[in-house]
Every structure is written in C-alpha cells, then in structure tokens.
Coordinates of C-alpha atoms in Angstrom, one line a residue:
X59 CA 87.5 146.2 77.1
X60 CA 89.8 143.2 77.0
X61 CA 93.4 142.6 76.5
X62 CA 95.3 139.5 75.7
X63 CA 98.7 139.1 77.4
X64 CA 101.3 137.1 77.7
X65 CA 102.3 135.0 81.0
X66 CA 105.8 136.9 80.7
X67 CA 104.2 140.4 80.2
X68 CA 101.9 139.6 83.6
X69 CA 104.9 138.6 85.6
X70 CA 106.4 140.8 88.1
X71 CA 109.9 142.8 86.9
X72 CA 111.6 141.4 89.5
X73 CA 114.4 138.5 89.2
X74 CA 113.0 134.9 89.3
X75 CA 109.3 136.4 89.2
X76 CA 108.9 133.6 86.5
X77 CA 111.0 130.8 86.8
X78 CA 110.8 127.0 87.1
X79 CA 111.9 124.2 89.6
X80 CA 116.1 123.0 90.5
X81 CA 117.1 120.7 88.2
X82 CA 118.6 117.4 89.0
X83 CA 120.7 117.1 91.3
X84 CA 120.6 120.8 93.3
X85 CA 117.1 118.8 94.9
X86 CA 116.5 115.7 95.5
X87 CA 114.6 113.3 98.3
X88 CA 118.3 112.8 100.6
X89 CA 118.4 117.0 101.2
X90 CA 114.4 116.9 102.6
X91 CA 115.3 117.4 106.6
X92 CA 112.2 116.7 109.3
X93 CA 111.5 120.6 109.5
X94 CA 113.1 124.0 108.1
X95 CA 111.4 125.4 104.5
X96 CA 109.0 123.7 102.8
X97 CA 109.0 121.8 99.4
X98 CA 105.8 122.4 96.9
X99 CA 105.1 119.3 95.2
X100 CA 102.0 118.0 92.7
X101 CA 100.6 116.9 96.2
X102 CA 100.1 120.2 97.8
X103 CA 98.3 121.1 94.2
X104 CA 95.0 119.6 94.6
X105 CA 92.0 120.4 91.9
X106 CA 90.0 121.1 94.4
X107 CA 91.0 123.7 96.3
X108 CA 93.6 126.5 96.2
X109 CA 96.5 125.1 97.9
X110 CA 97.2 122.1 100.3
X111 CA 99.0 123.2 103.0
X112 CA 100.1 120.0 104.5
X113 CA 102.1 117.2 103.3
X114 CA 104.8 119.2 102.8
X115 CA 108.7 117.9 102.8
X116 CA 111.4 120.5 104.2
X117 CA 114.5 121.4 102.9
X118 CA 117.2 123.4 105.5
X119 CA 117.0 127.2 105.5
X120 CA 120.8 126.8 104.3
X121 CA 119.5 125.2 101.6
X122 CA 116.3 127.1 100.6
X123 CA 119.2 130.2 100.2
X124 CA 121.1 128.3 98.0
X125 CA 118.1 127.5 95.7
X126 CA 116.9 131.6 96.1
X127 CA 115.8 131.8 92.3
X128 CA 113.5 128.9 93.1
X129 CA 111.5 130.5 96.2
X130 CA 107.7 131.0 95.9
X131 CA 106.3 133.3 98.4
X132 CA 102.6 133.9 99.6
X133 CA 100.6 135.2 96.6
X134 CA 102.4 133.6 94.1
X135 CA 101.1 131.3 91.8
X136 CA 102.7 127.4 91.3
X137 CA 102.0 125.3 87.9
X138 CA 102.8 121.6 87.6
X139 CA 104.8 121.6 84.8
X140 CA 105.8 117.2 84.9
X141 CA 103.0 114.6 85.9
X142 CA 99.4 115.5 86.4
X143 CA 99.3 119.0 84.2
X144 CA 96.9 121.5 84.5
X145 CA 97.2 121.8 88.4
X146 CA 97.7 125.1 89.9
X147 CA 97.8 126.4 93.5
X148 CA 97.6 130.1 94.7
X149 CA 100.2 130.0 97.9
X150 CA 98.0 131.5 101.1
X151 CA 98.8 134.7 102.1
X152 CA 98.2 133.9 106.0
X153 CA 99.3 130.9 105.6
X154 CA 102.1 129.4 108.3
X155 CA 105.2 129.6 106.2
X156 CA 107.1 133.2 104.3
X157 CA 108.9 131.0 101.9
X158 CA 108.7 127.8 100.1
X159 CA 110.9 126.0 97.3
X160 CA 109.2 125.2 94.3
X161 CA 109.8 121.3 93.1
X162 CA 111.8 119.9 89.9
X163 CA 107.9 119.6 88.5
X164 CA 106.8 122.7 89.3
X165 CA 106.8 126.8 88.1
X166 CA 106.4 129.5 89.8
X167 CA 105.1 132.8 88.5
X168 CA 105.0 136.2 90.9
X169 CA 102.4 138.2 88.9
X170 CA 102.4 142.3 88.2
X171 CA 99.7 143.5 90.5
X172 CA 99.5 146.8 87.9
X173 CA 99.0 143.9 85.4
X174 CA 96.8 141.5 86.4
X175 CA 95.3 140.1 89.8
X176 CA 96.7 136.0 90.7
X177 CA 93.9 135.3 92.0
X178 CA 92.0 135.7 88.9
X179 CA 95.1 134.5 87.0
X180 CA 94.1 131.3 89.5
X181 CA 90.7 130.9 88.4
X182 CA 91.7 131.3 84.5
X183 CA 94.0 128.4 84.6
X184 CA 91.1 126.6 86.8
X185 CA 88.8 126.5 83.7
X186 CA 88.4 123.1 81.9
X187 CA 89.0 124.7 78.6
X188 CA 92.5 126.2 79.5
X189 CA 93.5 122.5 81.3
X190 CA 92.7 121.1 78.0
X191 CA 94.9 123.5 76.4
X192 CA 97.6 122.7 79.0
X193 CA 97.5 119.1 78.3
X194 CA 97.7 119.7 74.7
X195 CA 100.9 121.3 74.8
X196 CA 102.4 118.2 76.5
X197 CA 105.3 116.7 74.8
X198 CA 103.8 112.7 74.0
X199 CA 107.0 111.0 75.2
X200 CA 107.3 109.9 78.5
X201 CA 105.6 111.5 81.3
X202 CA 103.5 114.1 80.2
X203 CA 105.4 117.7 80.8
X204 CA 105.6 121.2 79.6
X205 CA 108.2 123.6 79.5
X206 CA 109.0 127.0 81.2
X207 CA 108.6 128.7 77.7
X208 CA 105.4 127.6 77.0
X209 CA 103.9 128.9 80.4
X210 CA 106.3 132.3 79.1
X211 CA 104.2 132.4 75.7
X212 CA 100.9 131.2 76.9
X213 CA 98.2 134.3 76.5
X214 CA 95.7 135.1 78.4
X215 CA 92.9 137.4 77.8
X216 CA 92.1 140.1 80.5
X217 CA 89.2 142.3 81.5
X218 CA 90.3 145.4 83.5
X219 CA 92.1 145.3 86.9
X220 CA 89.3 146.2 89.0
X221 CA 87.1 143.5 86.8
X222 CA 89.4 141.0 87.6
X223 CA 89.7 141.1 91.4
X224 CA 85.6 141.5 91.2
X225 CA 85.0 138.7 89.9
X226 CA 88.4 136.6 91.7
X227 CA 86.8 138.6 95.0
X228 CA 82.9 136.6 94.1
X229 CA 84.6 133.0 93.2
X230 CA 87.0 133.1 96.4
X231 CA 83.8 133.4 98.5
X232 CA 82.9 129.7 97.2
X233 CA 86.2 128.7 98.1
X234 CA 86.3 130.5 101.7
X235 CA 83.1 128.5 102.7
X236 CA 84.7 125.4 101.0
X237 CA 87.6 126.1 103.2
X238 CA 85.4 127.0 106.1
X239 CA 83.5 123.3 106.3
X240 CA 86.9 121.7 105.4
X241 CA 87.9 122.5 108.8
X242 CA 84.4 121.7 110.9
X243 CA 84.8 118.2 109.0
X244 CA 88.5 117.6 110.3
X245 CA 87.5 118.8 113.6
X246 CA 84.5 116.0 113.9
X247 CA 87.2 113.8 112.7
X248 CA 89.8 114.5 115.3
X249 CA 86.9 114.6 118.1
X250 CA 86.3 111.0 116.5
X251 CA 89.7 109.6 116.7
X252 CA 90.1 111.4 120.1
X253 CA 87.3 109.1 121.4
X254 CA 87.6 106.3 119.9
X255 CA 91.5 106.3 121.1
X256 CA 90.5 107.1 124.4
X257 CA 88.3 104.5 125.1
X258 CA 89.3 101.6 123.0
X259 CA 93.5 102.2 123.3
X260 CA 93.9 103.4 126.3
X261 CA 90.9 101.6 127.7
X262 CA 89.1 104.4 129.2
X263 CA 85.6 103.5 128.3
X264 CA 83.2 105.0 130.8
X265 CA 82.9 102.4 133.1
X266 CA 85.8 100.5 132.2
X267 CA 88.0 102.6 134.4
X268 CA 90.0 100.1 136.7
X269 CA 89.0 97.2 135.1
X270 CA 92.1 94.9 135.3
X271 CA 93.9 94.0 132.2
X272 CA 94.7 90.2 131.3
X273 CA 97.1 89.5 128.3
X274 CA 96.4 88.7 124.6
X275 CA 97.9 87.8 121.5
X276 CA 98.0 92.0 120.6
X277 CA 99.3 92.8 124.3
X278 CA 96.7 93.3 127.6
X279 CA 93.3 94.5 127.1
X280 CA 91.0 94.9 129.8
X281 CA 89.3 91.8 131.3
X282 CA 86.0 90.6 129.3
X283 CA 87.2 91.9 126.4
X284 CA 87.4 89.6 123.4
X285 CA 90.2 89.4 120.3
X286 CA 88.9 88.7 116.9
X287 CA 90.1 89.2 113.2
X288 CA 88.3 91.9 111.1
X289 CA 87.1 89.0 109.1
X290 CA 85.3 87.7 112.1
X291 CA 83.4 90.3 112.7
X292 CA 82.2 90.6 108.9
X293 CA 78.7 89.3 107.7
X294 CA 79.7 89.3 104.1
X295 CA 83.4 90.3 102.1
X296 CA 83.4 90.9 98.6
X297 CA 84.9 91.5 95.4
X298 CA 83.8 94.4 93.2
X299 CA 82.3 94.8 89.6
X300 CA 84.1 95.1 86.1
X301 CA 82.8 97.7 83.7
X302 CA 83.8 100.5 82.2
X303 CA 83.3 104.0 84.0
X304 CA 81.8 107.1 81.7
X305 CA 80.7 110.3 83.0
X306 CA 77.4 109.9 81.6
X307 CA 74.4 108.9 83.6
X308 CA 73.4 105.8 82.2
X309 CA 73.0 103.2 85.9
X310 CA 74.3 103.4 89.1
X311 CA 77.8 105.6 90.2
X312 CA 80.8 103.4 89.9
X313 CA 83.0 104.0 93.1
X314 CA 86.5 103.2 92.2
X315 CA 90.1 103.5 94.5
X316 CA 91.0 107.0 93.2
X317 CA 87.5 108.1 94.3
X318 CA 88.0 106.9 98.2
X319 CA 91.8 108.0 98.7
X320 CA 91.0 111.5 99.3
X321 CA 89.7 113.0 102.7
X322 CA 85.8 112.7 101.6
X323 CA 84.1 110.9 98.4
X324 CA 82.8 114.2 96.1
X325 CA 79.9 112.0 94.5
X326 CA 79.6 114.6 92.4
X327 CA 83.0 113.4 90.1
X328 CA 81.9 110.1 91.0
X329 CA 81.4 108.1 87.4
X330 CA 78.4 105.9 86.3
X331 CA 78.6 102.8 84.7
X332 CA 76.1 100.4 83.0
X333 CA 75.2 97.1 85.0
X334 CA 72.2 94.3 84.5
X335 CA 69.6 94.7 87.5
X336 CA 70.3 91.5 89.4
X337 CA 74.4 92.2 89.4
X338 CA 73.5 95.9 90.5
X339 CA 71.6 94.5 93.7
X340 CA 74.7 92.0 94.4
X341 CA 77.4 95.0 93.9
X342 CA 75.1 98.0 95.5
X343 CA 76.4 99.7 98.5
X344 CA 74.6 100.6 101.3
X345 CA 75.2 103.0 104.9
X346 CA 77.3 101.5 106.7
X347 CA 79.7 99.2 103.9
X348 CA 83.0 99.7 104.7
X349 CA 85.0 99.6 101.1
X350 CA 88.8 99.1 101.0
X351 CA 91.4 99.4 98.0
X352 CA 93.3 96.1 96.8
X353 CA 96.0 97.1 94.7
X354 CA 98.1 99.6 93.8
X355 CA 100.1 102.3 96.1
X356 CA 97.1 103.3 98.0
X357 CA 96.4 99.5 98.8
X358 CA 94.3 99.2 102.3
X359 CA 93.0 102.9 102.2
X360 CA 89.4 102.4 103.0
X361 CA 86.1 104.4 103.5
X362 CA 83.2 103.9 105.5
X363 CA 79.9 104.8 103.8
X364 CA 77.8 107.4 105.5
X365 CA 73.6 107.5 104.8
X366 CA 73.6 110.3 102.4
X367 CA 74.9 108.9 99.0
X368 CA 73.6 108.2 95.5
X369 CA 72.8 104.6 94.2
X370 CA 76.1 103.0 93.7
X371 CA 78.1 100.4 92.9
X372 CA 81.6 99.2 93.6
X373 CA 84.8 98.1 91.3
X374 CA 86.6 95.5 91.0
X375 CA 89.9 97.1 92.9
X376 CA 87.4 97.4 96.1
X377 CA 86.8 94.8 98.3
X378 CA 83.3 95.7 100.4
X379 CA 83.2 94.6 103.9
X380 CA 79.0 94.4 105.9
X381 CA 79.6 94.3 109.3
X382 CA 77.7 91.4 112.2
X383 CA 75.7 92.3 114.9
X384 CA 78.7 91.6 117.6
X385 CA 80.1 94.7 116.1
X386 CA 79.7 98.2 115.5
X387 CA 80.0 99.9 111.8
X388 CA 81.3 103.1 113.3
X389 CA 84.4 101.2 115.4
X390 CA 84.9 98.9 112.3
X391 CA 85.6 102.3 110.5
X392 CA 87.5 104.0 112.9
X393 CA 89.6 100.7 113.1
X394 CA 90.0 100.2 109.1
X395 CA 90.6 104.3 108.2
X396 CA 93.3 104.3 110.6
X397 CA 97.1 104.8 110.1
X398 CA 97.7 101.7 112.3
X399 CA 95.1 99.5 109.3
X400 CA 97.2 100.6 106.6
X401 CA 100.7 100.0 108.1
X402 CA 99.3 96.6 108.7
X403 CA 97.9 96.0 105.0
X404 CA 101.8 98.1 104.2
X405 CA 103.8 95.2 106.0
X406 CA 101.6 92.4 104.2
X407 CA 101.3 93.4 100.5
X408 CA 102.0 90.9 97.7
X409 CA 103.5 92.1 94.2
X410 CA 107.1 93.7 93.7
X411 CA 105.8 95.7 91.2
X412 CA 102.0 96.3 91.9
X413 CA 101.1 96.1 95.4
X414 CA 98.2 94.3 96.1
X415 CA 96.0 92.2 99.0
X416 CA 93.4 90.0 98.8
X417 CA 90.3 89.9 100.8
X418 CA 91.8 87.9 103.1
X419 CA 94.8 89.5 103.9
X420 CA 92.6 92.9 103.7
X421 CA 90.8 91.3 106.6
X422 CA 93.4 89.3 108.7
X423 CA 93.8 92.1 111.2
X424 CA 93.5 91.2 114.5
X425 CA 91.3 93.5 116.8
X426 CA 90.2 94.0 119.9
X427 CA 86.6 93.4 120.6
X428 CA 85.1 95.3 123.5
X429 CA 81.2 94.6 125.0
X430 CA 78.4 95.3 122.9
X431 CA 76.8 97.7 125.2
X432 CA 80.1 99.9 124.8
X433 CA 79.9 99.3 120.8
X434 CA 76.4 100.7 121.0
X435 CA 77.5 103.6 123.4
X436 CA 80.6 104.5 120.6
X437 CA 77.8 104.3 118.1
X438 CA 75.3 106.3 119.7
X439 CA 78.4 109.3 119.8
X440 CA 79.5 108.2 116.3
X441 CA 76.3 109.4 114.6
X442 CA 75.7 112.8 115.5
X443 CA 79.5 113.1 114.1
X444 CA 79.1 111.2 111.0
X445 CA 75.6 112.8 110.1
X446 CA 77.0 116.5 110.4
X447 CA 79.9 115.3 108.3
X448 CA 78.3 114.4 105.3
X449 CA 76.1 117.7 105.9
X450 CA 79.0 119.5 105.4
X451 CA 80.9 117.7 102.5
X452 CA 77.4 118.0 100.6
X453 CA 77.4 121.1 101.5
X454 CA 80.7 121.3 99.6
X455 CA 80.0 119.3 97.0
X456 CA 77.0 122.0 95.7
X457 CA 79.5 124.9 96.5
X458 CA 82.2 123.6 94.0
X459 CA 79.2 122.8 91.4
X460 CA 77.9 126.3 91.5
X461 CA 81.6 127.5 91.5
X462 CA 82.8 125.2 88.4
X463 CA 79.4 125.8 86.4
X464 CA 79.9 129.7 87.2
X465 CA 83.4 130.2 86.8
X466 CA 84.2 130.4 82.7
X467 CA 80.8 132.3 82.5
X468 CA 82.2 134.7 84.7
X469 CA 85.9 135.0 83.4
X470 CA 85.2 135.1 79.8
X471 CA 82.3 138.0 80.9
X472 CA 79.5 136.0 79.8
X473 CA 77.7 137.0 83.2
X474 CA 78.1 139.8 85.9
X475 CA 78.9 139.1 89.0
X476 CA 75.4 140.9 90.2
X477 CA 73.8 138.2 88.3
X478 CA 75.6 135.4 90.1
X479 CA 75.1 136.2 93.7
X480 CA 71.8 134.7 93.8
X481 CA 73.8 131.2 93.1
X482 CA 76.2 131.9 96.1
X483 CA 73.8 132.3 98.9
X484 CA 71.7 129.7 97.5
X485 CA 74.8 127.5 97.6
X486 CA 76.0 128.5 101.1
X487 CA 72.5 128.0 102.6

C-alpha cells in the first residue's frame, strides 16, 4: 500500500529541518577561510555518486554558528536549487565532518525517520523521470532555479517504511562497490604519481642515484638527460571532428571536453555521432592518444587513453596528441594530467572571455627527457597500474548501468528486490 506525501509532511519537526541556502550577502567567497566547517556546493553534488566529499571550501566555526538554520548534518539530504537542477547528495554518515553549511544554491531537507527513509528519498529524486520533473519547474529566465516552496509542495509517493529501506538497503550495495573501486582506482593513481615523482622530480630513478646534475633551461637535471618540448616528442597533433552528438548509436562514440574533466571517462554516457568512413579513420582514437581540452574553463585538462575503450572519435574542442618512439605514453600522461600541465596551459591562455589554447601552445611545455631504457622501465610499472584501472572503472561503469536500469523498477514496485539480486552479483563479479 502506497502513500503520496508532501516534501514538508516527510521533513523532520524540528527547526530548519527544511530550509534553503544564506542569501546574499550572509555568504559569500571573502568569508571561505583555508580550514574550519565546510561549504556544500553543486560540486560536491555529483550525478554519479552520493556525495563528493572533497572540494570543499570552509567557512570559520564562528561563522557556521551564525548561519545555524543553514547547517546540514550527516543523513541529511542537499538539492541544488540554482545551476545544474536535479542534483542531489545524501551527506555520509561516517564521513569526516559533523556539520556543514549548505550554499546560496542549495536546500537542505532533514527527513522524518517515522515518515520516510533519505536514503530512499535519495534514490527517488535519482530517477530520470523526477529530474525531468525538476527541470520543469525551473523558472525560464536566467539561470535555471527553483524555489524552496516548490521542493515544500513536491509529492512523492511511498511504499511502507520497512519497503523503503529494503529496497534503499539493495541500491546502496551498487553504490558501496562503486565507492569500494573508487578508492582502489585513486590508490593506483597516487602509487602512480608517487613513482613517477620519485624518479623523474626528484631524480631517483633506480640507477640514477648519484648521478651529478648539470643545469638546464627548467633548472638541473641529472647528467645525460635531455630537455625537449611536448611537441617534440609527438608523432602527430591534431585537431578534432565537428558533428553533432546524439545518444543514439548510429557510428562511433564522440568524446567531447565534458566527457574527460572528470576523474575516469564512463563510456557508457559517452555520445555517438555520425561520421563518413575515411574521416572516422583520420579522427579514431587509439591506446595510448593522449587528448587535451582547448577552450573553455577546463582548458589543458587532458586524458590519456587506456586499451579498453569502444570505437571512438574525438571533437573539435580536443586536441589528440600520438606519442614517438624517444618517448613513453605512460610519462607523456603522467606529465600532461598533472597539476603542474595545467598551471602551465592556466598562465598561457588566450581569450578574456573564453579561454582557450591552440595546439601549439597545448604543446609548448618544456620537459625533461630522461634515457629510454628508464622510459621503458616507467612503462613496464605503468601497465600493470593502468590495466587494473580500467578493470575497475568498467567494473563501475556495469554497476551504475545495472543500478540506473533497476532503480525506477524498484521504487515505483515494478520489481522485488528478490528478483533483482541476481543483477547485483552479476554486476559485482
């Protein structure tokens, strides 16, 4: 037996349970402090997950008291409510922090645990037909926003209490494993950066220990090392395709910028476009191309293709970088995907109002070159990392598809969650 409720009748009795962001002036960017409470923003809302829980900004416990009707605490539940709509996050309850401050764009809701469970609350608003509905609301003027009377009003239909954490219980599982190679993946990465920063910035290479250090134009680097430019080191640099993306399969996948900023390209919300056969040979990517953004505010984010992805092709925004012989794909990477790489491409922009760089600038950085047999060493190390990487982020890409195609079956009760198990160990294996 279902019930339809409002958003205010599932909120908690206490003061604030449902309340939205400061306005104006009580928060903006000159109170964030290096450490103290921290802000939730869009960012820390991501569409894939439940909550980010980095790249936050801090306000001063001072002022996280002063804002008090504004606090979100573990459990609760955050909307955006100005910008990208439809994102929700479901604040950890082990995670690091007691208390955070909810942003100008965002709504927090603290819901009735006699009422209803959040975490299912969570997964109802994750279902594309209730985004939709979100986004629909949206006042048409300006940048896209609702209001904290609409999330009041908005109804929601409910199975019982203990239905509702059963089947919240079955879809966390998906996310826990999600979660679970998240953090293998940014291990390997760490134990990649590690390495690579050990042997090619502090210059501790095995067998390279002692080596004297003679100067260059980027400072000393040890003797019978070489300097080049990225472009030096770069078979072929090119400009991307022009066509229109669609998500149905009619050619290749179409990787574009907003498919490379985040940690790992999901293939699987990867587009398709339509190309001719010769231009799909010219613009195809293959293991190894190393593809970096050329405008915009994530200009010089990059990505360097592993083995495992589907036939592609690359937009017009990329420029796609094949690597010589003299060098090594996996320290071309490292180099590129770094903090350092973007500061670079940061300092030498064009455009006031777009930023943007060309394939020259993109490739003007100068680098250090060590010996080939060292390149090939890195390399050798590099694989085993890289392969068990893309394991796991496939691995995650079929757990959010089994999650995403199972997920408004289960909520509206169109399947058990008996019947869905099988699709969970299947997924995890």
């Amino acid at each position: 037996m279902r019930q339809t409720n409002t958003i205010l009748e599932l909120a908690d009795k206490a003061p604030h349970a449902l309340n939205g962001g400061p306005f104006g002036s009580k928060l903006v960017s000159s109170m964030y402090v290096h450490k103290g409470v921290p802000v939730i923003r869009g960012i820390n809302l991501p569409f894939d997950r439940r909550f980010n829980a980095n790249d936050f900004v801090f306000v001063s416990q001072q002022k996280a008291d002063e804002l008090s009707a504004h606090i979100a605490r573990p459990g609760d539940l955050v909307f955006t409510q100005r910008g990208t709509l439809g994102q929700i996050g479901l604040i950890p309850e082990n995670g690091p922090y007691d208390r955070y401050v909810v942003s100008q764009s965002q709504m927090k809701l603290t819901v009735d645990p006699s009422m209803a469970d959040s975490t299912f609350i969570y997964y109802y608003f994750r279902q594309p037909r209730i985004i939709a509905q979100i986004e629909a609301l949206a006042s048409s003027s300006g940048v896209p926003h609702i209001n904290l009377q609409m999330l009041r009003e908005f109804e929601v239909s409910l199975p019982s209490c203990d239905e509702q954490r059963r089947i919240a219980d079955f879809l966390a599982r998906f996310d826990d494993l999600i979660e679970n190679n998240t953090r293998r993946i940014a291990i390997l990465e760490d134990m990649a950066r590690r390495i690579f920063e050990e042997w090619f910035v502090h210059f501790r290479a095995p067998g390279c220990e002692g080596l004297p250090l003679v100067e260059s134009a980027i400072g000393p680097i040890p003797r019978g090392w070489t300097m080049a430019t990225i472009k030096d080191v770069c078979d072929k640099v090119d400009y991307g395709y022009t066509a229109k993306a669609t998500q149905e399969n009619i050619g290749p996948k179409f990787l574009r910028i907003t498919d490379i900023v985040p940690a790992a390209i999901d293939w699987s919300r990867v587009p398709y476009c339509s190309i001719p056969a010769k231009k799909a040979e010219q613009y195809s990517l293959s293991p190894g191309d190393i593809v970096i953004a050329r405008t915009g505010a994530t200009t010089g984010y990059a990505k360097h293709l592993g083995k495992r992805h589907p036939s592609a092709v690359f937009a017009s925004y990329l420029v796609r970088l094949r690597i010589t012989n003299i060098s090594s794909n996996y320290y071309l990477g490292q180099v590129i995907e770094s903090d350092k790489y973007k500061a670079f491409i940061a300092r030498n922009v064009g455009g006031a109002a777009q930023p943007n760089a060309n394939a020259q600038v993109l490739t003007s950085m100068p680098i250090i070159l060590p010996p080939k047999r060292l390149l090939e060493q890195f390399d050798h190390i590099m694989e085993g990392f890289a392969d068990l990487r893309e394991i796991l982020e496939c691995a995650n890409a079929n757990l959010r598809a089994q999650r995403d195609l199972l997920l408004p079956k289960l909520i509206a009760g169109e399947i058990d969650v008996s019947a869905a198990a099988t699709a969970l160990k299947e997924a995890a294996e």
